[in-house]
Amino acid sequence: MRYDQARWADEDRYEPLLIEKRSETVEIDDAPLPEELTRDELTMAAPAEPELARHYTRLSQETYGVDSGPFPLGSCTMKYNPALLERVASDENAAVHPDRPDESVQGTLEVMATLQEWLGRIGGMDAVTLQPPAGAAGEYTGLLITRAYHEQRGEDRTEVVVPDSAHGTNFASAAMAGFDVVELPSGDDGRVNLEALEAAVGEETAALMLTNPNTLGLFERDIETVTEVVHDAGGLVYYDGANLNALLGQARPGDMGFDVMHYNVHKTFATPHGGGGPGAGPVGVREDLAPYLPAPHVRETDGGTYERYEPAHSIGKVHGFEGNWLVLLKAYAYIRRLGDEGLADASAKAVLNANYLAERIDFEVPYGPFHHEFVASAGDRDAADVAKHMLDHGVHPPTTKWPELVEEALMVEPTEAESRETLDLLVAAFDAAGDADADALESAPHRTTASRIDQVAAARSPRLSWRALDDGGSRTDP
Amino acid sequence: MTGTREGSPYAPHTDAETRAMLETVGADDVDELFDIPEAVQFDRAFGIEARDDAGTAREIAGTLAENDDMTSFLGRGHYVHHVPAVVDRLSSRSEFLTSYTQYQPEIAQGFLQALFEYQSMLVDLTGLPVANASMYDHATALGEAATLAARVRSTSGSRVLVPELLPLRRRSVLENYAEGADLTVESYPTDDGNADLDALTSMVDSDTLMVYAENPTVRGTIEERLSAVGDLAADSEALFCLGTDPVALSLLETPASVGADVVVGDAGTLGLGHAHGMGHGLFVTREQFLRQVPGRLVGAGTDERGRRAYTLTLQTREQHIRRERATSNICTNQAWVALRTAIHLAWLGPDGLLELAERAVRDARTLASRVDDIDGVRAPVHDRHHFREFLAATDRPAPEIRDALLDRGYAVHAVDDHRLQLCVTDANEHATDGLVAALSEVA
């Protein structure tokens, strides 16, 4: 069964912009404020509700989500988002102002405290903050904790070691937190090279950032030695939780010697990605790092009530309030729904699916064995062209051209939510791209809303609002 | 797929399918596929008991029901307006909700267009040409503005000047961003709730990187001399960053007209509702800073059919390409909240939006006047124009009054020993009679 995407076309464009359908300009002349404090006029789109409903319904039909079909985007864990989570998050009692006093929001605080506890058990961590609003924000938070920890001990450590195969966010988060980045080359087997690691760490090392399994889907078998080498040098080991879906119930970062980690609840715990967010990036730490967690933190009192407090050496805040609460609530519902067996089974099926797919496709898959994702090579084909060709088969393609360790990389993560039938559909899409000639690859896609978009041209002359369009106004100051 | 099934209810595999797939990969058991050294294996015993679908929903509803039922007149940086039902219905369409960052634009045109429209609305509201749809919230957007200033600075300045009334939590986030970029944050005094221009003038020097002001302020006052702040920053080649929100932007003088270089704030004020502080950061700036903007940008281009199409653009600024030299570490952000804000803005249209903003002025004025009539209470404390919220001085200790109001079902801020802060919008205006009556009893 092949998916074709909707295409709402109007002459030289697809679904028009709202502003092109109907707009209004309102003069501001009888405001309850002196004229010099107000603007002169306001121009905006002004659709009636029925027009609005059709516009956004059409836009949704021009958008591909997990409910549309398979979405094996490597490292992103695009698993099915249970409908139950949406119902839970729409509870009226979940909608509270963050400044409500603790005694009036005991339900909210109980959910937060329990989620902190559960995430700690899942990661093998002693304390967890829910405040970071995304995975990268979690990395940044973990590095601020690392910085504060070393400072408190009177140590000036300025470097963070990151493997060359790591997510780009690791590098960027380290730089944001004020560290210098030391890149660690991977070994021939795609894993951490212990000699290179020994050479990279030293008195300047604040932390090593690592995900396990790594972005090639490979478990770092020497993980205990890796963490020992870093600890011996006085550094902390940070776990990038992006690949945690491979390990639920099978292994825990804390048991491997990781000191700090983040959880991508929108990945591992199935809260929807929402077109790019919101997610949430709780951070777990070992016991002696708990005093550095962001404020406020939530705890249960001796009297069985819940309260917010500021940890002794808190790094302060990484979000204006307490993070993306509704996303956290959905993660709580997911974990409760699955329990021990369900969580472990999710990882087992995710790993089975990845291995099945890696076995079935004709592309070369270097390294191995794999956990929940793998990286295939498009070889002499352009991985981006392969992806565009796959779009015509009604599936979302893998992540392309990353990690760079593999030539023309296609990074595939099917997740546990796909049936064998759907995985076979993906195999067919891979095979068709593998068999296609150069013309067919370069001209794809044809069955999507838009045909191939010239992204280079779009970047060369950026048009970022309706006023910047040729028919809408000048490109510069509106 | 009922609650009694073992394992994940969201994995579709039957036992027969699992066996067939294992045969394909040459394993007898799924456990064989895990390449984990024995020493670090875990036995799945988290001690988290599973619930079925109904049981999970019932249990969570029961826990959340422990929250007291009350009407909030809280503001101070987290504002709520009534969210029209159509926002819930349209944003909950699963194609939007379950999609990802738009790395394959041909199959993501709808969400890309929605974000392009969001950017367009912010351009209309601010008068500045470059809006992203990518910040977590007001506080983190302010932090990103400071690091943008550090990247584009033409002076060697490192001081970020902020009003002394900046909420502490917003300042704490800013300080974390500032420390990583070797910047320092200092407060400038305020006068009757607004920026003290004379004091600020004496503080701005060649070491000043950015001057930050908010309109309205955290006390709900409307700044009256923002152009002068803008001139002051420009004269010393510092960036002028303005904090605000989309409702205020529809009525108050535009950031472009007062010389703002960057606009930050909370866009989730429209479209999101109360969510325990969850939000979506505004970030709008000048064209000259385009290539230093943090986060995701959506641009219009053309496809091979020659039709207008949308795509993520200028990605060479972003972490997945530029790594440690990226303009920020943003990856997952708040795209779905931007979608909700855009739908809410479009539903209001310019008339509805302006009416909402004018009500924010009128309703605060009316409530302040009614509260002022109560013995032992004087409001507003500041002799200023107000937007949504204001301070009220109390004879009785403010924390006692707050607690007594809590018992009567109303949440208000006690900002210090003898001052309350009250915030009114279209979402709680219906309850002001009750609040005034309760305050009359307890003040």
PDB file of C-alpha atoms in Angstrom, chain A residues 82-92 94 329-330, chain B residues 53-54 57 60 64:
ATOM      1  CA  PRO A  82       0.300   6.654  21.755  1.00  0.00           C
ATOM      2  CA  ALA A  83      -3.017   8.503  21.698  1.00  0.00           C
ATOM      3  CA  LEU A  84      -3.343   7.872  25.430  1.00  0.00           C
ATOM      4  CA  LEU A  85      -0.585  10.412  26.076  1.00  0.00           C
ATOM      5  CA  GLU A  86      -2.549  13.226  24.435  1.00  0.00           C
ATOM      6  CA  ARG A  87      -5.604  12.481  26.533  1.00  0.00           C
ATOM      7  CA  VAL A  88      -3.582  12.512  29.724  1.00  0.00           C
ATOM      8  CA  ALA A  89      -1.896  15.819  28.863  1.00  0.00           C
ATOM      9  CA  SER A  90      -5.214  17.498  28.083  1.00  0.00           C
ATOM     10  CA  ASP A  91      -6.416  17.052  31.690  1.00  0.00           C
ATOM     11  CA  GLU A  92      -7.598  20.419  32.992  1.00  0.00           C
ATOM     12  CA  ALA A  94      -2.480  19.695  34.254  1.00  0.00           C
ATOM     13  CA  LEU A 329       3.559  14.395  31.715  1.00  0.00           C
ATOM     14  CA  LYS A 330       3.272  12.381  28.501  1.00  0.00           C
TER      15      LYS A 330
ATOM     16  CA  ASP B  53      -4.843   2.011  29.060  1.00  0.00           C
ATOM     17  CA  ALA B  54      -7.808   2.787  31.299  1.00  0.00           C
ATOM     18  CA  ALA B  57      -5.541   7.367  32.453  1.00  0.00           C
ATOM     19  CA  ILE B  60      -2.924  10.064  36.366  1.00  0.00           C
ATOM     20  CA  LEU B  64      -3.572  15.520  39.029  1.00  0.00           C
TER      21      LEU B  64
END
